[in-house]
mmCIF file of C-alpha atoms in Angstrom:
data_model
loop_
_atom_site.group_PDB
_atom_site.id
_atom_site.type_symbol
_atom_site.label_atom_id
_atom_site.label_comp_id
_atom_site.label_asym_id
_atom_site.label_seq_id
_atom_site.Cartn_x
_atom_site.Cartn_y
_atom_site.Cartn_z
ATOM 1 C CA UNK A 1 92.229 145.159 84.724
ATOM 2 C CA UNK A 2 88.439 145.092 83.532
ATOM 3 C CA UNK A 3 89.667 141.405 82.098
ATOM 4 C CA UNK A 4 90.859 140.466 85.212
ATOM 5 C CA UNK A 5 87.483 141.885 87.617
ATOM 6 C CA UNK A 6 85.639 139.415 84.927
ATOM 7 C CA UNK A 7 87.311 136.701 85.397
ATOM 8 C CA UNK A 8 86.960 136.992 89.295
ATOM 9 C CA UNK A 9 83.295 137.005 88.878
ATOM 10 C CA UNK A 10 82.924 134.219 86.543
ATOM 11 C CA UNK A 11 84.963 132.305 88.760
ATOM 12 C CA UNK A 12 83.639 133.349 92.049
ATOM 13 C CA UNK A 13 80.580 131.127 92.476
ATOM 14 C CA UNK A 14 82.483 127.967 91.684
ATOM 15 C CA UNK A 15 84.778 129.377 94.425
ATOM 16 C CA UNK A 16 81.883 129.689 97.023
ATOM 17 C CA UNK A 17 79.903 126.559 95.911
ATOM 18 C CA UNK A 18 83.267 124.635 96.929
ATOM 19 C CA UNK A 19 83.571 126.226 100.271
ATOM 20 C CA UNK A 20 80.060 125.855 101.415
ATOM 21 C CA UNK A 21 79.908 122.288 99.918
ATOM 22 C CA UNK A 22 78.181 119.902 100.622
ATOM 23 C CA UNK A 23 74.549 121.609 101.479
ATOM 24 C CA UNK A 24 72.321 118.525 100.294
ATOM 25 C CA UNK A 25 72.510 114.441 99.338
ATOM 26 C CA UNK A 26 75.016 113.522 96.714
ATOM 27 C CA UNK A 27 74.126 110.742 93.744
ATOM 28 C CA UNK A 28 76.358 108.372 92.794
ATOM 29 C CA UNK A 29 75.354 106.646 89.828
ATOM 30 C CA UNK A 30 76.143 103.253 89.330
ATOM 31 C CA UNK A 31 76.296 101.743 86.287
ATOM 32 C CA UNK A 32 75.411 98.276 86.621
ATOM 33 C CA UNK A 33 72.798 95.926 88.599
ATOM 34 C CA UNK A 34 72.692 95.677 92.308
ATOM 35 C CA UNK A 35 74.968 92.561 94.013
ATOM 36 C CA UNK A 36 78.100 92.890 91.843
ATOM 37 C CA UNK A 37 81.161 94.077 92.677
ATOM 38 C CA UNK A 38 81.247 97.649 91.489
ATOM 39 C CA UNK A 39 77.915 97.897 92.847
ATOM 40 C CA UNK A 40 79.132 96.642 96.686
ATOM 41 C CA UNK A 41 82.415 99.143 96.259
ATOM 42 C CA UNK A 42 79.891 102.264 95.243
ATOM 43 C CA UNK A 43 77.507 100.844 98.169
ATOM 44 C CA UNK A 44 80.769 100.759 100.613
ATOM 45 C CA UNK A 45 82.008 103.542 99.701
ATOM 46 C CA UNK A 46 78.791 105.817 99.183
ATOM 47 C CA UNK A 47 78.201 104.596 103.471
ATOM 48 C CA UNK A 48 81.490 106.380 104.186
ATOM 49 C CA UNK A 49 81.408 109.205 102.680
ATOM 50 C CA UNK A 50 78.104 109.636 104.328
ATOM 51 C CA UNK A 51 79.883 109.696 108.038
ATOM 52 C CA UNK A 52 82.686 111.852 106.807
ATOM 53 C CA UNK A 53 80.728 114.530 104.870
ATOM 54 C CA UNK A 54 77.572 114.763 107.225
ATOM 55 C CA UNK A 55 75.212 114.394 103.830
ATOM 56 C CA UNK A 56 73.486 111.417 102.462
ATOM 57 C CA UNK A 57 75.555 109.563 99.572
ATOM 58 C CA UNK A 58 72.915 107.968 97.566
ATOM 59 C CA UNK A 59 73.596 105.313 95.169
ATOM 60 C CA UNK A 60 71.604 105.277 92.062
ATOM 61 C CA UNK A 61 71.509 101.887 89.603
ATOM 62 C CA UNK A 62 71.658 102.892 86.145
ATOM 63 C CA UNK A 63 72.642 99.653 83.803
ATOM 64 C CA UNK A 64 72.813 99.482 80.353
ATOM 65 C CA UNK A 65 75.349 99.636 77.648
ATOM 66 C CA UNK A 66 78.201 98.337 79.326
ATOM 67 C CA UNK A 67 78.082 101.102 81.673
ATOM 68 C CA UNK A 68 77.877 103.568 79.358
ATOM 69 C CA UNK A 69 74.358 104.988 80.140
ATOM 70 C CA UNK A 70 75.275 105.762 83.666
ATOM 71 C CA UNK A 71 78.918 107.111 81.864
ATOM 72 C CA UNK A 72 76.694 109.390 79.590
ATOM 73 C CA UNK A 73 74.766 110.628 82.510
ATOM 74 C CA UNK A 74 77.127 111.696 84.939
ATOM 75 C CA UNK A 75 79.194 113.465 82.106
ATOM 76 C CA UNK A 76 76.412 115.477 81.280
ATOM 77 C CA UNK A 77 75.569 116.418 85.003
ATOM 78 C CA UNK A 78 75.797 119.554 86.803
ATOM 79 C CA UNK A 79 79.817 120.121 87.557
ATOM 80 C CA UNK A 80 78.880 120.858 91.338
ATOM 81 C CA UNK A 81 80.138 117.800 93.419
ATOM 82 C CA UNK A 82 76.528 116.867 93.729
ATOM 83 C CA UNK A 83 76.072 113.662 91.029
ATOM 84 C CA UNK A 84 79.044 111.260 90.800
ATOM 85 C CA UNK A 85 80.040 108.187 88.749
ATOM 86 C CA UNK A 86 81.485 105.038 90.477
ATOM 87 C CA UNK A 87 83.460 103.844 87.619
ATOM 88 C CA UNK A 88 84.722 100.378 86.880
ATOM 89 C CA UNK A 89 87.228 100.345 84.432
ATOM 90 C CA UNK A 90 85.217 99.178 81.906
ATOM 91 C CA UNK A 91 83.265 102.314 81.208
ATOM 92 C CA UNK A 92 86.497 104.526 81.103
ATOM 93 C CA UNK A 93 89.091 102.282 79.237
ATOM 94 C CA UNK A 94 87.184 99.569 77.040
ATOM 95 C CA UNK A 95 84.121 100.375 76.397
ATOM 96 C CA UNK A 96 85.490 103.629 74.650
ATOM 97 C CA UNK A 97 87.178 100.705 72.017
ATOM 98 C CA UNK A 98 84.157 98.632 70.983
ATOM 99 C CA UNK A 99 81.431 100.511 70.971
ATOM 100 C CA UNK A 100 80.310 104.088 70.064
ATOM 101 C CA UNK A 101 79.767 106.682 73.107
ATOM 102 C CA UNK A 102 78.528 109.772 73.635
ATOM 103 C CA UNK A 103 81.415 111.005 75.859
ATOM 104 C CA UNK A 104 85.476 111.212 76.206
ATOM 105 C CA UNK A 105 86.438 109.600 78.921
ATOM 106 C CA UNK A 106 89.448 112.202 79.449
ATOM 107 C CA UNK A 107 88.019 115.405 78.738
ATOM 108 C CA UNK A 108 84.899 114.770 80.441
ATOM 109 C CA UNK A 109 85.535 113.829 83.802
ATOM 110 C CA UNK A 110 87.177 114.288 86.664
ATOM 111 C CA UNK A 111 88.860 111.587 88.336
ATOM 112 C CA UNK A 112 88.573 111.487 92.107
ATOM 113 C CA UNK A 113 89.787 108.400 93.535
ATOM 114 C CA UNK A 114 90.780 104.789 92.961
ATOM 115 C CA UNK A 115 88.720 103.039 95.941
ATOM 116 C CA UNK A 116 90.224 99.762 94.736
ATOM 117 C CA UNK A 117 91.354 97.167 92.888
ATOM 118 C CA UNK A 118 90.833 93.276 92.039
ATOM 119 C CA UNK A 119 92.580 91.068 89.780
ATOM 120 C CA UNK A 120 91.322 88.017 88.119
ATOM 121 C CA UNK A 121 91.761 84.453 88.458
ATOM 122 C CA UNK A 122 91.856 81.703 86.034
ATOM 123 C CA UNK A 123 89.517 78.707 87.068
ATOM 124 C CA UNK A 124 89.316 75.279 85.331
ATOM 125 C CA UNK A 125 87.046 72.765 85.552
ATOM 126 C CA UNK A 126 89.181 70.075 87.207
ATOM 127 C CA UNK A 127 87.355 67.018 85.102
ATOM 128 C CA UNK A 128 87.289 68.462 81.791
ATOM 129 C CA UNK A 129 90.635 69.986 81.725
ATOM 130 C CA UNK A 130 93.069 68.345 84.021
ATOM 131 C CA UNK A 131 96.047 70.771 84.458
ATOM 132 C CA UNK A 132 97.455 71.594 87.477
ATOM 133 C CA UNK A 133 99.520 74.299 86.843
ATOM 134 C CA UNK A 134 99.587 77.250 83.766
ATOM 135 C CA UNK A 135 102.342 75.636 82.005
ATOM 136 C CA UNK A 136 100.179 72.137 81.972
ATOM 137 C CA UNK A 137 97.510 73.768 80.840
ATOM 138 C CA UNK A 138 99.181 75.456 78.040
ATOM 139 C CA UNK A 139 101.107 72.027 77.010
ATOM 140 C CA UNK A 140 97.009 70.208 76.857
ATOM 141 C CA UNK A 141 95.519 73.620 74.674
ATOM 142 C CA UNK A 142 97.938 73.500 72.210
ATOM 143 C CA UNK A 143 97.672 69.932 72.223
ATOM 144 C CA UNK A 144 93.876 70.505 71.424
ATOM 145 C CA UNK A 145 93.306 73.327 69.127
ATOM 146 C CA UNK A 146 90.370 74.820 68.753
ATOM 147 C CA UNK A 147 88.869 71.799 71.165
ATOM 148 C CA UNK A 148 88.585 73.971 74.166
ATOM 149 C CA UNK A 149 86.562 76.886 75.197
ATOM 150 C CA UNK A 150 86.368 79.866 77.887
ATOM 151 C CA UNK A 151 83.687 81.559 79.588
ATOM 152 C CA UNK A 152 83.136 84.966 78.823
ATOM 153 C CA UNK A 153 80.535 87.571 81.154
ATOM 154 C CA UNK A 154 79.922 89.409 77.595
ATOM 155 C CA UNK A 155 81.771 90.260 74.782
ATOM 156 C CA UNK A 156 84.159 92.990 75.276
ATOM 157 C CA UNK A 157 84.593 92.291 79.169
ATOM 158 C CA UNK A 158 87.258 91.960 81.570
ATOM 159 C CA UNK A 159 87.368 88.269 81.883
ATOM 160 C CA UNK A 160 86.559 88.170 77.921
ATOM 161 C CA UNK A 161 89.702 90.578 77.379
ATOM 162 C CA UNK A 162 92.429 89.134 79.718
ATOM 163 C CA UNK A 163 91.732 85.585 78.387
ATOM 164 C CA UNK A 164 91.849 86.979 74.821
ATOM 165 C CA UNK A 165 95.186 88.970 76.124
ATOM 166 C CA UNK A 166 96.496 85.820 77.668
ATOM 167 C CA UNK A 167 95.690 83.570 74.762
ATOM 168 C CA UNK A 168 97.492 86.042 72.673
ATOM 169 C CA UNK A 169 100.634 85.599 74.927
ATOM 170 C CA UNK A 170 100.430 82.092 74.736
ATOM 171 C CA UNK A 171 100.130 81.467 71.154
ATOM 172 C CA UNK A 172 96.515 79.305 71.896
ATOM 173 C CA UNK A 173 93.103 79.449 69.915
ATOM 174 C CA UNK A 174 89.992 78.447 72.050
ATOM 175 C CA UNK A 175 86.068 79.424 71.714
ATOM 176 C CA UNK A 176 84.725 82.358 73.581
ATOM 177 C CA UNK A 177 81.354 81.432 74.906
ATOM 178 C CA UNK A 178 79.325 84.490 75.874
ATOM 179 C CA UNK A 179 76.927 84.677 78.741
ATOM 180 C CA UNK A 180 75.196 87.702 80.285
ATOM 181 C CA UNK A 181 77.425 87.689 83.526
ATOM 182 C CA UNK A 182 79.526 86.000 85.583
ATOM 183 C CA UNK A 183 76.928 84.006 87.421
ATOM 184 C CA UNK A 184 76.118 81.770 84.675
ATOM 185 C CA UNK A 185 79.568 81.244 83.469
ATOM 186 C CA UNK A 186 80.411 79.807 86.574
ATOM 187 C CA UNK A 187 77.205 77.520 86.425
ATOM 188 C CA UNK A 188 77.913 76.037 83.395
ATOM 189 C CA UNK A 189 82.154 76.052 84.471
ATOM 190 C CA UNK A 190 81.240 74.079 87.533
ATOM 191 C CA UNK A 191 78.989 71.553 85.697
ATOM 192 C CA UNK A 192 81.899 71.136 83.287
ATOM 193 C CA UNK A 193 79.971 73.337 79.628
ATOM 194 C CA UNK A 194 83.166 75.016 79.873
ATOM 195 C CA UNK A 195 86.661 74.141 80.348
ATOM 196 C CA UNK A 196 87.507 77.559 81.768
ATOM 197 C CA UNK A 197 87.157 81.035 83.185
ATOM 198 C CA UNK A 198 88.780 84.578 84.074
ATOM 199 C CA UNK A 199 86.506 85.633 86.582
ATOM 200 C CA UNK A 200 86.775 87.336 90.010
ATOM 201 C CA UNK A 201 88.007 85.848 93.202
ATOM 202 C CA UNK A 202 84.450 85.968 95.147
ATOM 203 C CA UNK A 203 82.540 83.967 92.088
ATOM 204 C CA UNK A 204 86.089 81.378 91.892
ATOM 205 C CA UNK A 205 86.743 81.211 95.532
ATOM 206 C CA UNK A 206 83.488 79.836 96.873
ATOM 207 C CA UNK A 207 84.270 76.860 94.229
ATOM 208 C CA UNK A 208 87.891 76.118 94.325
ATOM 209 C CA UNK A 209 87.272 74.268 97.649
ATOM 210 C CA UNK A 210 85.841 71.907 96.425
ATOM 211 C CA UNK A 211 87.289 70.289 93.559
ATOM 212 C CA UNK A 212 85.208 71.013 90.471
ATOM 213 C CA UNK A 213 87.518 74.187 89.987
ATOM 214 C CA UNK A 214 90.993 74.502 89.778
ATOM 215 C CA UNK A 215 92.531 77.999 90.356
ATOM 216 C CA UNK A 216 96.317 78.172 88.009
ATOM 217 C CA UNK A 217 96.821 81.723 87.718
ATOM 218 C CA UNK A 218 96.199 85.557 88.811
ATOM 219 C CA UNK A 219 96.425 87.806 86.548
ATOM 220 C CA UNK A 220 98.127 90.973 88.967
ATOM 221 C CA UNK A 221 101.596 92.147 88.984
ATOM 222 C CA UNK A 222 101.964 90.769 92.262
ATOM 223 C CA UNK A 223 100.413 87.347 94.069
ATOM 224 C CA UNK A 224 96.616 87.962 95.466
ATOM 225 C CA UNK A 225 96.207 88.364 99.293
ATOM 226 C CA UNK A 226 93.554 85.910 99.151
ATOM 227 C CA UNK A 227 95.271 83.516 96.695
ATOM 228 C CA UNK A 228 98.588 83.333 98.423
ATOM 229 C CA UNK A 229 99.540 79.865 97.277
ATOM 230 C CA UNK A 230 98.376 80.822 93.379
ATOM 231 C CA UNK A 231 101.117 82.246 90.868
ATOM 232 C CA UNK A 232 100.449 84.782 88.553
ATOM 233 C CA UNK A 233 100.431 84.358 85.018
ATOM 234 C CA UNK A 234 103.875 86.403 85.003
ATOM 235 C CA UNK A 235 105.922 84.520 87.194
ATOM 236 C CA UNK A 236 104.820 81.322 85.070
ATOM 237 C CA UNK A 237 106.451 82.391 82.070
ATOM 238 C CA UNK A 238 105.007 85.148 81.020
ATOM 239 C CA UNK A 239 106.605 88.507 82.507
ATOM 240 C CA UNK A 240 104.795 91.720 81.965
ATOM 241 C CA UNK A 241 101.316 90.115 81.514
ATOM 242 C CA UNK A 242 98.843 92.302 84.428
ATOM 243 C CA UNK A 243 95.465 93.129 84.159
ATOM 244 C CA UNK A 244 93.027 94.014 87.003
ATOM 245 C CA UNK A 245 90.170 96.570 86.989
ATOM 246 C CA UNK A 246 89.579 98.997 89.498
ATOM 247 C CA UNK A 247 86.923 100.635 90.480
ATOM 248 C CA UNK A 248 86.733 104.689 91.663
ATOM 249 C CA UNK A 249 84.377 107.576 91.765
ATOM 250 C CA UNK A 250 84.736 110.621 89.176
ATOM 251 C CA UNK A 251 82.866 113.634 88.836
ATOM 252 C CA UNK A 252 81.804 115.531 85.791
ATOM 253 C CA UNK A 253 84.635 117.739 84.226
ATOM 254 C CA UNK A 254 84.555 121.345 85.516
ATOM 255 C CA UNK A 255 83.971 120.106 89.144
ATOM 256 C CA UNK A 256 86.049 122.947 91.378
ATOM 257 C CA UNK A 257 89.044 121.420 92.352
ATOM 258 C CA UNK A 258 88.458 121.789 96.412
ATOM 259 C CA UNK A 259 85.316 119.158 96.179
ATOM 260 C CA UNK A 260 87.254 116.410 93.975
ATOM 261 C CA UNK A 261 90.241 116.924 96.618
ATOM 262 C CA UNK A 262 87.605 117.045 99.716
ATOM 263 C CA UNK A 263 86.174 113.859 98.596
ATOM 264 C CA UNK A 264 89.185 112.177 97.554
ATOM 265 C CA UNK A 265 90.632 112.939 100.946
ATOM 266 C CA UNK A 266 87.804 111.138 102.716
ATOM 267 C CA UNK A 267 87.982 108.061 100.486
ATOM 268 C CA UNK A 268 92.047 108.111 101.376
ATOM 269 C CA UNK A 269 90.765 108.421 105.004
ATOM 270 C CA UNK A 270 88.775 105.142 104.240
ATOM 271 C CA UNK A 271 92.342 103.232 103.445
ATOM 272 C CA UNK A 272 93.365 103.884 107.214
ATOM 273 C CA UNK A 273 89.901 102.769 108.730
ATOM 274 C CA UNK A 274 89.782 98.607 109.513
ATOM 275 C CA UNK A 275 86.306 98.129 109.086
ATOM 276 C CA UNK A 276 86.330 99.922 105.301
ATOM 277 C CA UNK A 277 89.033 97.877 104.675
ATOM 278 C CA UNK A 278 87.608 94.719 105.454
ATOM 279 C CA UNK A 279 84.663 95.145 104.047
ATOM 280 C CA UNK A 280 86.735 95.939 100.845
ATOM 281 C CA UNK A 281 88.679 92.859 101.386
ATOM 282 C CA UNK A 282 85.388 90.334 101.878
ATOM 283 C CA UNK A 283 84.799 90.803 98.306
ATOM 284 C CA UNK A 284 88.184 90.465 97.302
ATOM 285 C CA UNK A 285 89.439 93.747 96.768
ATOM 286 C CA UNK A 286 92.126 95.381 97.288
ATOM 287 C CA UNK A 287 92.034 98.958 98.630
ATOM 288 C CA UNK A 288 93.917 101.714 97.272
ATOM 289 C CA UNK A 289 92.563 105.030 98.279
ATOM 290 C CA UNK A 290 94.525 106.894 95.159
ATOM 291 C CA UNK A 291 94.806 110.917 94.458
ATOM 292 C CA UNK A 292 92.734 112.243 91.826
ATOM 293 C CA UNK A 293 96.332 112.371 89.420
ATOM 294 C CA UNK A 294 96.893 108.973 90.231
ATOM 295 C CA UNK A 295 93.666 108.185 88.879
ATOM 296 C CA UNK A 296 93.698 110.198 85.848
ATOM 297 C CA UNK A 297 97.325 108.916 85.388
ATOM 298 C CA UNK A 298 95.844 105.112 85.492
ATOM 299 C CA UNK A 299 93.110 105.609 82.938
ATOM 300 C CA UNK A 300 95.054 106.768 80.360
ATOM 301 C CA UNK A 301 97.836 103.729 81.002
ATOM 302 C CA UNK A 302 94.214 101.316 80.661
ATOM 303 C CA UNK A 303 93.029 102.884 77.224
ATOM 304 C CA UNK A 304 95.983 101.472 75.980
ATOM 305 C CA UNK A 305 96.252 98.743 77.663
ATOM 306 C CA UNK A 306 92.574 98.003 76.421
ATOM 307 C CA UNK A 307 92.667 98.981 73.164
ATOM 308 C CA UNK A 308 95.097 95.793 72.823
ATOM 309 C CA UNK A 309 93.171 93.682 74.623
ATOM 310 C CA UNK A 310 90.225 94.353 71.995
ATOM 311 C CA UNK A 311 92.592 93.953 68.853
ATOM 312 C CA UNK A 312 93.204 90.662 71.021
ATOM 313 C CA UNK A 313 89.855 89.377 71.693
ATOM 314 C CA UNK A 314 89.156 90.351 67.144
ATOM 315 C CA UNK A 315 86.291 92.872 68.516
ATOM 316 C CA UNK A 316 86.204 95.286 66.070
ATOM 317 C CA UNK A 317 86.463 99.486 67.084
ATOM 318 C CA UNK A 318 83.295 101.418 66.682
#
């Protein structure tokens, strides 16, 4: 019995903190630059939780690391629904295989909510590598090997990692060239530097119109909403190849249970509401709106995933 009255009042001011939650602003720490896309889904996201929890969201730029910094930070907060992460895939399921971190990215979070997702499209320049479809492409690299080269936003990222994946699948070598984001790649892809690119649909899109850049594959299990008329790598031959990163908000492990719930019910609310939607869908994301199991379910099917991807790409594990 004496165990039991103990236990009670060990666990009683978690209880009340989650009941009269939230009494102040929240931080959500983001872990990379203002303008990108993680940083617009925090910003979106941060606005509407704002309206539905009657307390200022605040988002809070930490960069550095690959994400890792802001990772760090947020695992290492108070557990009281007060300092969040918005966490792109990277942090949680590939950064854990190339580089050495501070934190597990099971044991020391909780996962909230998926807000969404976006897969990746492959872009060529139209002069310097004239294929119109995957399979054309495929026929000229192998054709050319070790001739041609890819764009990479740094070593170890998305784009870097489903090219690597893809290149894997396809039994072609090309060069990696590294750049420090996805704005320069696309610079140098456009002016013809390099014959290709993984990148996201809002750096691709604003291109493809115009005939510099050719669009040949997605890389989601299913065609893009705003790429109807592009195939994705699977249904060109090569079934079972998906990669996409999403993007969600977690909380440091040991958050009570009713705030990660709360919250995750007002970002589901967020799927149903047109303008949150939209605003998802202008920089070309899909929303999804998950439960926190969902979540926690979908970064341990990535750190697999990943940890391929890396072996892949010939980054070595910390």
């Amino acid at each position: 019995m004496r165990t039991f009255v103990i236990a009670m009042a060990l666990l009683f001011p978690l209880y009340a903190t989650a009941q009269s939650w939230p009494q102040k602003p929240l931080k959500v720490i983001v872990p990379f630059p203002p303008g990108g896309v993680t940083d617009s889904i925090a910003r979106i996201t941060a606005e509407w939780l704002t309206q539905r929890l009657g307390q200022p969201v605040v988002p809070d730029n930490r960069p550095g690391a690959s994400g890792a910094i802001a990772a760090d930070l947020v695992a290492r907060a108070e557990p009281d629904g007060y300092t969040l992460l918005s966490a792109a895939s990277p942090q949680l399921a590939v950064v854990p295989h190339v580089q050495k971190i501070s934190y597990d990215p099971i044991k020391d979070f909780a996962p909230i909510s998926i807000v969404g997702t976006n897969a990746f499209a492959l872009g060529c320049n139209s002069e310097q590598t004239p294929a119109k479809s995957l399979a054309e492409f495929v026929e000229y690299a192998r054709a050319r090997p070790g001739q041609l080269n890819y764009g990479s936003p740094g070593s170890g990222s998305i784009g870097h990692l489903t090219m690597a994946l893809f290149l894997a699948r396809a039994g072609l070598k090309m060069e990696a060239v590294l750049y420090k984001g996805g704005g320069p790649v696309m610079t140098d892809l456009v002016a013809g530097h390099v014959n290709c690119y993984f990148g996201n649909f809002n750096e691709l899109l604003p291109h493809a119109g115009g005939g510099r850049v050719r669009l040949l594959a997605t890389s989601g299990e299913k065609r893009a909403r705003q790429l109807p008329d592009v195939p994705t790598v699977a249904e060109q031959g090569y079934p079972g190849f998906r990669t996409e990163t999403w993007n969600g908000y977690v909380a440091p492990a040991g958050t009570p249970r009713e705030i990660v719930e709360r919250i995750a019910r007002e970002i589901a609310a967020g799927c149903k509401d047109a303008a949150f939607v939209a605003r998802l869908d202008k920089i070309g994301v899909d929303p999804v709106c998950s439960t926190p199991a969902e979540f926690a379910q979908a970064v341990r099917a990535d750190l697999a995933l990943w940890k391929h991807a890396v072996q892949a790409a010939g980054l070595k594990a910390p």
